[in-house]
PDB file of C-alpha atoms in Angstrom:
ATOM      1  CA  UNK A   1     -76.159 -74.057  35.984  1.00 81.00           C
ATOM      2  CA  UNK A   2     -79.373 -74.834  37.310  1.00 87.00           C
ATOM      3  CA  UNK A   3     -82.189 -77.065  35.963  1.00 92.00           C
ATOM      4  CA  UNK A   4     -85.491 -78.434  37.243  1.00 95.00           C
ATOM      5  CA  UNK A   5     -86.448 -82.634  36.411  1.00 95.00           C
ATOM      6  CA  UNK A   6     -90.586 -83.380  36.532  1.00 94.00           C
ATOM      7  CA  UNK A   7     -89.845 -86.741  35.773  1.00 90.00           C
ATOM      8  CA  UNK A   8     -93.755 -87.591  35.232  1.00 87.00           C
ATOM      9  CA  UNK A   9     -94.911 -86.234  32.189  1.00 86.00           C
ATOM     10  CA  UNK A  10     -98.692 -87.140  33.159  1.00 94.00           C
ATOM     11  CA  UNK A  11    -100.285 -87.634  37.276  1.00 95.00           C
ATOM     12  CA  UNK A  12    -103.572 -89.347  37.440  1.00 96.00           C
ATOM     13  CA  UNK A  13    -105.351 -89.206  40.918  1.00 97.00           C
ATOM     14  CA  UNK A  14    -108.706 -89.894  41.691  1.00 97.00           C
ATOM     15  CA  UNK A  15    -110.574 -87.272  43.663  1.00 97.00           C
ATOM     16  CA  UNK A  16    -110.446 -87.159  47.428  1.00 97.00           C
ATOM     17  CA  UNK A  17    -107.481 -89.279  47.052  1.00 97.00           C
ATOM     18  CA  UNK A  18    -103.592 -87.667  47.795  1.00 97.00           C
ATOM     19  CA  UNK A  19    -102.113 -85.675  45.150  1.00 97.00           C
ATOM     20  CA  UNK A  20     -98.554 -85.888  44.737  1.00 97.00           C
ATOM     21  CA  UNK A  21     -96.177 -84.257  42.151  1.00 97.00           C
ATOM     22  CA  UNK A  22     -92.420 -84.531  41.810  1.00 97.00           C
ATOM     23  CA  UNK A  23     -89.597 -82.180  41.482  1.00 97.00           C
ATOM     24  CA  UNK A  24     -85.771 -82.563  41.735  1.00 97.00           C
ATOM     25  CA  UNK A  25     -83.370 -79.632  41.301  1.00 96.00           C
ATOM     26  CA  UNK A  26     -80.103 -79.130  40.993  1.00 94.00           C
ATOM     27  CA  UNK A  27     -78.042 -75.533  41.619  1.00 91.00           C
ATOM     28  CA  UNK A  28     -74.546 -74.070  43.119  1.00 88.00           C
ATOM     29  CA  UNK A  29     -75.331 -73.298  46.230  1.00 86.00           C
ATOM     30  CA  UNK A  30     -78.852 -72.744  48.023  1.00 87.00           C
ATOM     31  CA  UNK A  31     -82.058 -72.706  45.921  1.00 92.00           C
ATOM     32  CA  UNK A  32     -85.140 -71.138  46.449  1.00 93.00           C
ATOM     33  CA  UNK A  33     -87.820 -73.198  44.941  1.00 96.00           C
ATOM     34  CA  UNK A  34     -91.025 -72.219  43.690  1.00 96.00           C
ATOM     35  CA  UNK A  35     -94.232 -73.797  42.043  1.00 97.00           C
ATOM     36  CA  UNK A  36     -96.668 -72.532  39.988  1.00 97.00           C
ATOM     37  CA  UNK A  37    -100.009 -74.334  38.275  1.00 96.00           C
ATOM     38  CA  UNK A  38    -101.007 -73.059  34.896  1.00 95.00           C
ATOM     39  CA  UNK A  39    -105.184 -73.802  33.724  1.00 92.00           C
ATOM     40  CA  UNK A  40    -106.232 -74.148  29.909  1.00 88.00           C
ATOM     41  CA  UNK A  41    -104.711 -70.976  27.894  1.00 83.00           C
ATOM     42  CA  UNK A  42    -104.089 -68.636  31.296  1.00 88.00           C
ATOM     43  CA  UNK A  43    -100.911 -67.554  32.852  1.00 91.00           C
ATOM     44  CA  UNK A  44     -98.768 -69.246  35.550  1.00 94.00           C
ATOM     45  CA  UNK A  45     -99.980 -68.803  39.251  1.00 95.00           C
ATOM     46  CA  UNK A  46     -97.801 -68.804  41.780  1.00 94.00           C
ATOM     47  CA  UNK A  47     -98.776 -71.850  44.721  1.00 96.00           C
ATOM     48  CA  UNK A  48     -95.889 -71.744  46.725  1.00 96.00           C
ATOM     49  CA  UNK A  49     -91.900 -71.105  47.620  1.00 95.00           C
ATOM     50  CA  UNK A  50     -89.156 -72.196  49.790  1.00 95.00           C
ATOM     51  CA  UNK A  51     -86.710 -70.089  50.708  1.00 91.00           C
ATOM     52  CA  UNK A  52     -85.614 -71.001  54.229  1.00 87.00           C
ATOM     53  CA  UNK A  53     -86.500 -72.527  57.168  1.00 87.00           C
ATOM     54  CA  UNK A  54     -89.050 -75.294  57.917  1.00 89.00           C
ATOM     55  CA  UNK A  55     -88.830 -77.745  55.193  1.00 93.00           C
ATOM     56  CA  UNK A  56     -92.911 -78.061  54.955  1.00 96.00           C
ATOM     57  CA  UNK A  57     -94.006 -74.802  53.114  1.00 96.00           C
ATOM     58  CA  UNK A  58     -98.025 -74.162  52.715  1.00 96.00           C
ATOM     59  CA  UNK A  59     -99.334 -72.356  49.923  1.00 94.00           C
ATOM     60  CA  UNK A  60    -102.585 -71.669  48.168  1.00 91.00           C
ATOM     61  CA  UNK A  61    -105.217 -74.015  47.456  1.00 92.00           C
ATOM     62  CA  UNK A  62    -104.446 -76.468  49.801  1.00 95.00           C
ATOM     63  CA  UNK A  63    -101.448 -77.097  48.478  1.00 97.00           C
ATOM     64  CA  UNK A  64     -97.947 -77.526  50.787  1.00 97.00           C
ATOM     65  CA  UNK A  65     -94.983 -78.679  49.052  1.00 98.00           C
ATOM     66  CA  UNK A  66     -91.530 -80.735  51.369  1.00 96.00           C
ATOM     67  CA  UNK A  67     -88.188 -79.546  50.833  1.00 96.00           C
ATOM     68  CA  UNK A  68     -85.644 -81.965  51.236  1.00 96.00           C
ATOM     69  CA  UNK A  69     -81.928 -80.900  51.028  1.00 94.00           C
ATOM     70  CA  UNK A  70     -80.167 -84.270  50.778  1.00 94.00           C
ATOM     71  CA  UNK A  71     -82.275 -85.514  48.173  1.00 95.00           C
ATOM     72  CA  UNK A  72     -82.257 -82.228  46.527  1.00 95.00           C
ATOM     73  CA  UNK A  73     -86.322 -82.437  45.857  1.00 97.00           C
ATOM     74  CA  UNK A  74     -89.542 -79.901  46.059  1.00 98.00           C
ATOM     75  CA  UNK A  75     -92.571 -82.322  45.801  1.00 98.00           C
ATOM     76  CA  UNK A  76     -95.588 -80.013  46.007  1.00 98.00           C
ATOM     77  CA  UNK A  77     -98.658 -82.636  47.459  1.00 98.00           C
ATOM     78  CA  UNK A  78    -102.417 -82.127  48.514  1.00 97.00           C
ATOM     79  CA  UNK A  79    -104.045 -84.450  51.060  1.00 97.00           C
ATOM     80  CA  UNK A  80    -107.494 -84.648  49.070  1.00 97.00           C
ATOM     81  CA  UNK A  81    -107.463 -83.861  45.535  1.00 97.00           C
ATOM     82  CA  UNK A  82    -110.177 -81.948  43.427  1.00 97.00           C
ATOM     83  CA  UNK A  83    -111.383 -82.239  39.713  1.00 96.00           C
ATOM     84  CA  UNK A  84    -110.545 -78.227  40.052  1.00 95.00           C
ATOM     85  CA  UNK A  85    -106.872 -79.148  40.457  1.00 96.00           C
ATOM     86  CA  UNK A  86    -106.684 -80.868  36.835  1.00 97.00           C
ATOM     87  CA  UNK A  87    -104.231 -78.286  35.664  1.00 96.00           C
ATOM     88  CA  UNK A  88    -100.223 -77.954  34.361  1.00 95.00           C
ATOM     89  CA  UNK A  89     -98.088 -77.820  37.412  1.00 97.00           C
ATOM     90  CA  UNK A  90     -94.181 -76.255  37.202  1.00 96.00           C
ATOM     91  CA  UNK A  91     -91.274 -76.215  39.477  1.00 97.00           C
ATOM     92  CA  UNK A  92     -88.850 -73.930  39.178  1.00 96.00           C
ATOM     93  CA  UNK A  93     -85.726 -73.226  41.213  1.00 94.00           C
ATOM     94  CA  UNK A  94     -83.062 -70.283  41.465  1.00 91.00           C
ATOM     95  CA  UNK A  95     -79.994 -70.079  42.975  1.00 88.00           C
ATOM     96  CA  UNK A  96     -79.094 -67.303  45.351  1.00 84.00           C
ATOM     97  CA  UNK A  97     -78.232 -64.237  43.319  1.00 81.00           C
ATOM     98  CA  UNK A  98     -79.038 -65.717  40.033  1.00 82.00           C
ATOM     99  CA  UNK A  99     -81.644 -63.678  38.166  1.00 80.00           C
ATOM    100  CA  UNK A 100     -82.777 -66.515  36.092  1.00 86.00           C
ATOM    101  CA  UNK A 101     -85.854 -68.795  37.098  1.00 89.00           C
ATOM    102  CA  UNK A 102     -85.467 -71.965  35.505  1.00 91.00           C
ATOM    103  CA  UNK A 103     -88.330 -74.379  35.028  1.00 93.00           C
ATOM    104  CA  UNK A 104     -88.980 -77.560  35.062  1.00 93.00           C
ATOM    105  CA  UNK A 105     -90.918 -78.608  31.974  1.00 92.00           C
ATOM    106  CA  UNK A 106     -94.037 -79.425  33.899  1.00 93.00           C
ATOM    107  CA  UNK A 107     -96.336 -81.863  34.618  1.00 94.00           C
ATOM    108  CA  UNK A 108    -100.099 -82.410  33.633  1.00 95.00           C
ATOM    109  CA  UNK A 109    -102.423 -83.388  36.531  1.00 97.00           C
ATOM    110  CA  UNK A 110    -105.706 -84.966  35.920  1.00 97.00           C
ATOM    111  CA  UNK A 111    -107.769 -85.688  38.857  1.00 97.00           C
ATOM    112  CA  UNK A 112    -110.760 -87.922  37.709  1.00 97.00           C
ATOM    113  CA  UNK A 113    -113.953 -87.672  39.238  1.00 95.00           C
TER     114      UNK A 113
ATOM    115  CA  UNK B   1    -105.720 -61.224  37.574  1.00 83.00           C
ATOM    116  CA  UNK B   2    -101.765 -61.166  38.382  1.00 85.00           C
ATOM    117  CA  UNK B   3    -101.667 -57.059  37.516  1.00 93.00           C
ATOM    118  CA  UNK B   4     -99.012 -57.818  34.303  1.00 97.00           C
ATOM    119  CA  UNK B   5    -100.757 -56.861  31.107  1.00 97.00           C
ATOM    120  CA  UNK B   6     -99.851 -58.277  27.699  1.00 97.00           C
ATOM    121  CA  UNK B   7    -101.214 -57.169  24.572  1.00 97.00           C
ATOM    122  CA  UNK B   8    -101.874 -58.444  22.126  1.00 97.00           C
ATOM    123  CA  UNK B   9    -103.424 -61.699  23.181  1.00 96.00           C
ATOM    124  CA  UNK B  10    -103.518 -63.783  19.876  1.00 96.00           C
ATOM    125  CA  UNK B  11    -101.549 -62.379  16.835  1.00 96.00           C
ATOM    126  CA  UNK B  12    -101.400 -64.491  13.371  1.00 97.00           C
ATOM    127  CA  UNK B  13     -98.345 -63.732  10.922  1.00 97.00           C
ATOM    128  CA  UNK B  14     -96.431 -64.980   8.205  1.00 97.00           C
ATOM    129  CA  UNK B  15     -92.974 -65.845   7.974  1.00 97.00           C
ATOM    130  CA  UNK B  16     -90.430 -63.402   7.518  1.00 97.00           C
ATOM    131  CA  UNK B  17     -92.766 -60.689   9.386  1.00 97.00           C
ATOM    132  CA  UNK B  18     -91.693 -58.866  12.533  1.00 98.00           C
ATOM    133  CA  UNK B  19     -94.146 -58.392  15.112  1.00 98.00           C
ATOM    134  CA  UNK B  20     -93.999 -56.480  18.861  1.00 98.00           C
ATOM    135  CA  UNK B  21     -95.240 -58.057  21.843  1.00 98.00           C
ATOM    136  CA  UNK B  22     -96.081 -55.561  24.824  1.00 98.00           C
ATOM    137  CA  UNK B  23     -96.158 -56.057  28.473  1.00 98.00           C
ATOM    138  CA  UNK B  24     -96.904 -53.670  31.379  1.00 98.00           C
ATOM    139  CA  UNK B  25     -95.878 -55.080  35.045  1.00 97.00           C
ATOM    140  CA  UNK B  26     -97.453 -55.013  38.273  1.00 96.00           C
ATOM    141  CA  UNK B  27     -97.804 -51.518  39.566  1.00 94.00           C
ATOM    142  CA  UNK B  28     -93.983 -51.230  41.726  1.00 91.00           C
ATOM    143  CA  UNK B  29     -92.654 -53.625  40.117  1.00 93.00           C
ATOM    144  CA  UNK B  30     -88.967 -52.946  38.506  1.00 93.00           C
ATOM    145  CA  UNK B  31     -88.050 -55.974  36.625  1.00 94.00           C
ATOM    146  CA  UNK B  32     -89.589 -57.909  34.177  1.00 96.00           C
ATOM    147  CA  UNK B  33     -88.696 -61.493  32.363  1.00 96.00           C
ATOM    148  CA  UNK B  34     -89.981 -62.947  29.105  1.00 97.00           C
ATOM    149  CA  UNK B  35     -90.645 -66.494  28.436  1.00 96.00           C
ATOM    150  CA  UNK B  36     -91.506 -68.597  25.249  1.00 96.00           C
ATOM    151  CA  UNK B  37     -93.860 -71.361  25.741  1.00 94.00           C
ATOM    152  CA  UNK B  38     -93.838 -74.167  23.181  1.00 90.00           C
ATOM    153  CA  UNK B  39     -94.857 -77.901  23.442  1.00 82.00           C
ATOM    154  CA  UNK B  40     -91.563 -79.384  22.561  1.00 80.00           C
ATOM    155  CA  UNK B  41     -89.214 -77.052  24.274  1.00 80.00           C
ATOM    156  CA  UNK B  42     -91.671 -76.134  27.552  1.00 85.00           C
ATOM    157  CA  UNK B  43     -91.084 -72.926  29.148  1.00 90.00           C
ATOM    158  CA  UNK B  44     -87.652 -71.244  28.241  1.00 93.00           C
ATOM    159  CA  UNK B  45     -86.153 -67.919  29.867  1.00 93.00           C
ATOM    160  CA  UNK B  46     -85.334 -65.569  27.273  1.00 96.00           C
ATOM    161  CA  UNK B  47     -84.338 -62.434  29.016  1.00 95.00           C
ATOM    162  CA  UNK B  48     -84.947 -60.429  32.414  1.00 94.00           C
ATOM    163  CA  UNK B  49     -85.066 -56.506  32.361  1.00 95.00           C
ATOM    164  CA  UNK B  50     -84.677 -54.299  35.742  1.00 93.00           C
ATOM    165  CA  UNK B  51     -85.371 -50.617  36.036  1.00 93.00           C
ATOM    166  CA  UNK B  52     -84.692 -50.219  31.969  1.00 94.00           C
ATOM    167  CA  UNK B  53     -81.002 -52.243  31.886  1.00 94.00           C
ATOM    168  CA  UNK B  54     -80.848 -55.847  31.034  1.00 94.00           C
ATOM    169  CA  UNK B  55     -79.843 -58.491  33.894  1.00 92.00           C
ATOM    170  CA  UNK B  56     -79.822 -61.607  32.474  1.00 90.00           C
ATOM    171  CA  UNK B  57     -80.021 -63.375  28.954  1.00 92.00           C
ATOM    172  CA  UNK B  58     -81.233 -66.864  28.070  1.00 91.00           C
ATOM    173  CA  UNK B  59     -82.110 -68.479  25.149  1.00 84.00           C
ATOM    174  CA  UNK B  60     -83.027 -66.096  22.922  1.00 93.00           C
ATOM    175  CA  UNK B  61     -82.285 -65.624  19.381  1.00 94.00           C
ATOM    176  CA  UNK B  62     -80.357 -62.856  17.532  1.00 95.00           C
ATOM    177  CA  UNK B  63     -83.996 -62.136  15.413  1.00 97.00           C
ATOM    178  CA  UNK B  64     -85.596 -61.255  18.636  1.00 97.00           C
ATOM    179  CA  UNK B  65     -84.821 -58.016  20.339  1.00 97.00           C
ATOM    180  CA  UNK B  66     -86.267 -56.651  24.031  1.00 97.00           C
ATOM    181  CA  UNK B  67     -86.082 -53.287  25.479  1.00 97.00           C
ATOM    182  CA  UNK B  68     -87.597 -51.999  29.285  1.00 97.00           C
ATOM    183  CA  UNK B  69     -88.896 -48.419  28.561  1.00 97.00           C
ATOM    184  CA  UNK B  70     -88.410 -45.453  31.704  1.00 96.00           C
ATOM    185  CA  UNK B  71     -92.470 -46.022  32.217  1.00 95.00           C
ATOM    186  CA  UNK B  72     -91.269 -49.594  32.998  1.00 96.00           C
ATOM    187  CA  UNK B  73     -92.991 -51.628  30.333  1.00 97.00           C
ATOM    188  CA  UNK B  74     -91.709 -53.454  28.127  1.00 98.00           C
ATOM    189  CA  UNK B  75     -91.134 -54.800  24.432  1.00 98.00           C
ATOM    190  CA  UNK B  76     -90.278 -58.019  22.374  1.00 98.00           C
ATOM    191  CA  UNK B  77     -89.552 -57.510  19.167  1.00 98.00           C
ATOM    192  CA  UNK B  78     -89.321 -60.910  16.800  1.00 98.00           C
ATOM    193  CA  UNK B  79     -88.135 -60.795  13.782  1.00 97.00           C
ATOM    194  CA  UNK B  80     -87.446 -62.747  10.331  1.00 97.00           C
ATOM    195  CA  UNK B  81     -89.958 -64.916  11.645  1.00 97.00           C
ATOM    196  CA  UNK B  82     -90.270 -68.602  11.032  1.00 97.00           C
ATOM    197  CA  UNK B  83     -92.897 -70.991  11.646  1.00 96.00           C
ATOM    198  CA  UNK B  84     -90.957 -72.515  14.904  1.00 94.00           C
ATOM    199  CA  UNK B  85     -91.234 -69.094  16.377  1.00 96.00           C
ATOM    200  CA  UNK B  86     -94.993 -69.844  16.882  1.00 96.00           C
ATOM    201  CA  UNK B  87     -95.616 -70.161  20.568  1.00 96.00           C
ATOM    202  CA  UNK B  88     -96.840 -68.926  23.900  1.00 96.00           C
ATOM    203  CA  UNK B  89     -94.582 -65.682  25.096  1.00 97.00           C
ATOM    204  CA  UNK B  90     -95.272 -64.825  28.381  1.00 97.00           C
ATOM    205  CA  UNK B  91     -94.073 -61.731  30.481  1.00 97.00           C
ATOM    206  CA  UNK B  92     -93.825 -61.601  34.028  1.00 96.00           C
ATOM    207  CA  UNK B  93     -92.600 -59.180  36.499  1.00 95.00           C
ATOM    208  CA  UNK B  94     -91.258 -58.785  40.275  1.00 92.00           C
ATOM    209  CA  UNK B  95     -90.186 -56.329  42.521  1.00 86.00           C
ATOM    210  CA  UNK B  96     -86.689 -57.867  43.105  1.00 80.00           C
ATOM    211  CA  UNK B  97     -84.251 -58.260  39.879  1.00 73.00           C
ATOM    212  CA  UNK B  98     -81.239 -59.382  41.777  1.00 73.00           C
ATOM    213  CA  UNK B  99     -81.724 -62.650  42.334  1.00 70.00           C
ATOM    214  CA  UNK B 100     -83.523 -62.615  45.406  1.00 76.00           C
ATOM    215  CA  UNK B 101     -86.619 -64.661  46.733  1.00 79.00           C
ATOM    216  CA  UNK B 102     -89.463 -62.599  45.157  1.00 84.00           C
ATOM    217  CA  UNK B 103     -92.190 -64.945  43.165  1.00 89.00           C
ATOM    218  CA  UNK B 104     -92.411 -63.857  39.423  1.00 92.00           C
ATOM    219  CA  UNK B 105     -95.981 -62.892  38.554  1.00 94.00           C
ATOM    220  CA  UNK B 106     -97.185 -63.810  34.896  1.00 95.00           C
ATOM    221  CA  UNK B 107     -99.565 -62.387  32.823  1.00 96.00           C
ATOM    222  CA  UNK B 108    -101.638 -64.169  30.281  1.00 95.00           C
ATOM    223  CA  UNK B 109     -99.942 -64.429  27.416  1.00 96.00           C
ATOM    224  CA  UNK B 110     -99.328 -63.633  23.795  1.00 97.00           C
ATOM    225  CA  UNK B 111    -100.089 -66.394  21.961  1.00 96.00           C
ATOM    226  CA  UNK B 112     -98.280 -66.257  18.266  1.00 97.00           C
ATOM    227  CA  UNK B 113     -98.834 -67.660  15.438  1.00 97.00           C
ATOM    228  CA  UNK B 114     -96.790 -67.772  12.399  1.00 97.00           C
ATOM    229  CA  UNK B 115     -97.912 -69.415   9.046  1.00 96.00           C
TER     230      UNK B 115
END
């Protein structure tokens, strides 16, 4: 099995400051990780994935996201936040040869001007 | 604009009504996944199609159906439907259907409601 934990429902940042949001996984075997941000009544964009390699994987936006192995987390962070960011952010992980992309059941970011 | 195109974007029913939810994937893209979207139960897998044969199943119900025509797009059929069924389904498609590394890309959604 494989299964994503956001364990903040709700991240509040003020702009300009760090933006921070967590994700733990677990899965058989190695994962490849992926996050995605989702705006008001639109489809999920992809940010970023980790499939191997250097731990510290940049993506779009800004956005870079720290894969750590022995405390089986994704945490996708921004150094300066913008009120463009307030969106619904997902991890999702899948196993090596597992079709399925399982998500994690997201987390609302609200950066306040 | 991710290239996967669902149609229809809103749809209002009534129970026991069966309605068909279309998406076309990214130009070269073989395989494509459908999700349902609700507040309570975020965003569950239902089933992945590659290159017209189904690869994986998730949590879908017996009332809903999927198919993955030659052309490549593809179906969801729901029927019987009940007022829990109303939700977000989104499609989404990628090259690779085996499990590999490839990102899914999404399209915008169906968004259905059932009174």
């Amino acid at each position: 099995a494989q299964s994503v934990a956001q364990p903040e429902d709700q991240v509040n940042v003020a702009e300009g400051n760090p933006l921070t949001v967590k994700c733990t996984y677990s899965v058989s075997g190695n994962p490849y990780l992926f996050w995605y941000v989702q705006y008001p009544n639109r489809g999920l964009q992809f940010l970023l994935k980790y499939i191997t390699g250097d731990n510290l994987v940049k993506g779009s936006y800004g956005f870079e996201a720290e894969f750590n192995k022995s405390q089986t987390s994704f945490h996708l962070k921004k150094p300066s936040a913008l009120v463009s960011d307030s969106a619904l952010y997902f991890c999702a992980v899948r196993a090596y040869g597992n079709n399925r992309l399982a998500f994690g059941k997201g987390n609302q970011v609200v950066v306040i001007p | 604009d991710s290239g996967v195109t669902q149609t229809p974007k809103h749809l209002i029913t009534a129970t026991g009504q069966r309605v068909t939810l279309r998406c076309s994937p990214r130009s070269g893209d073989l395989s494509v996944y459908w999700y349902q979207q609700s507040l309570d139960q975020g965003l569950q897998f239902l089933i992945q199609y590659y290159n017209g044969e189904e690869r994986a199943k998730g949590n879908i119900l017996e009332r809903f159906s999927a198919q993955q025509f030659p052309d490549l797009h593809s179906e969801l059929n729901l029927s019987s439907l009940e007022l829990g069924d109303s939700a977000l389904y989104f499609c989404a498609s990628s090259v690779d259907g085996t499990g590999g590394a490839g990102e899914l890309f999404f399209g915008e959604g169906s968004r259905l409601t059932v009174l």
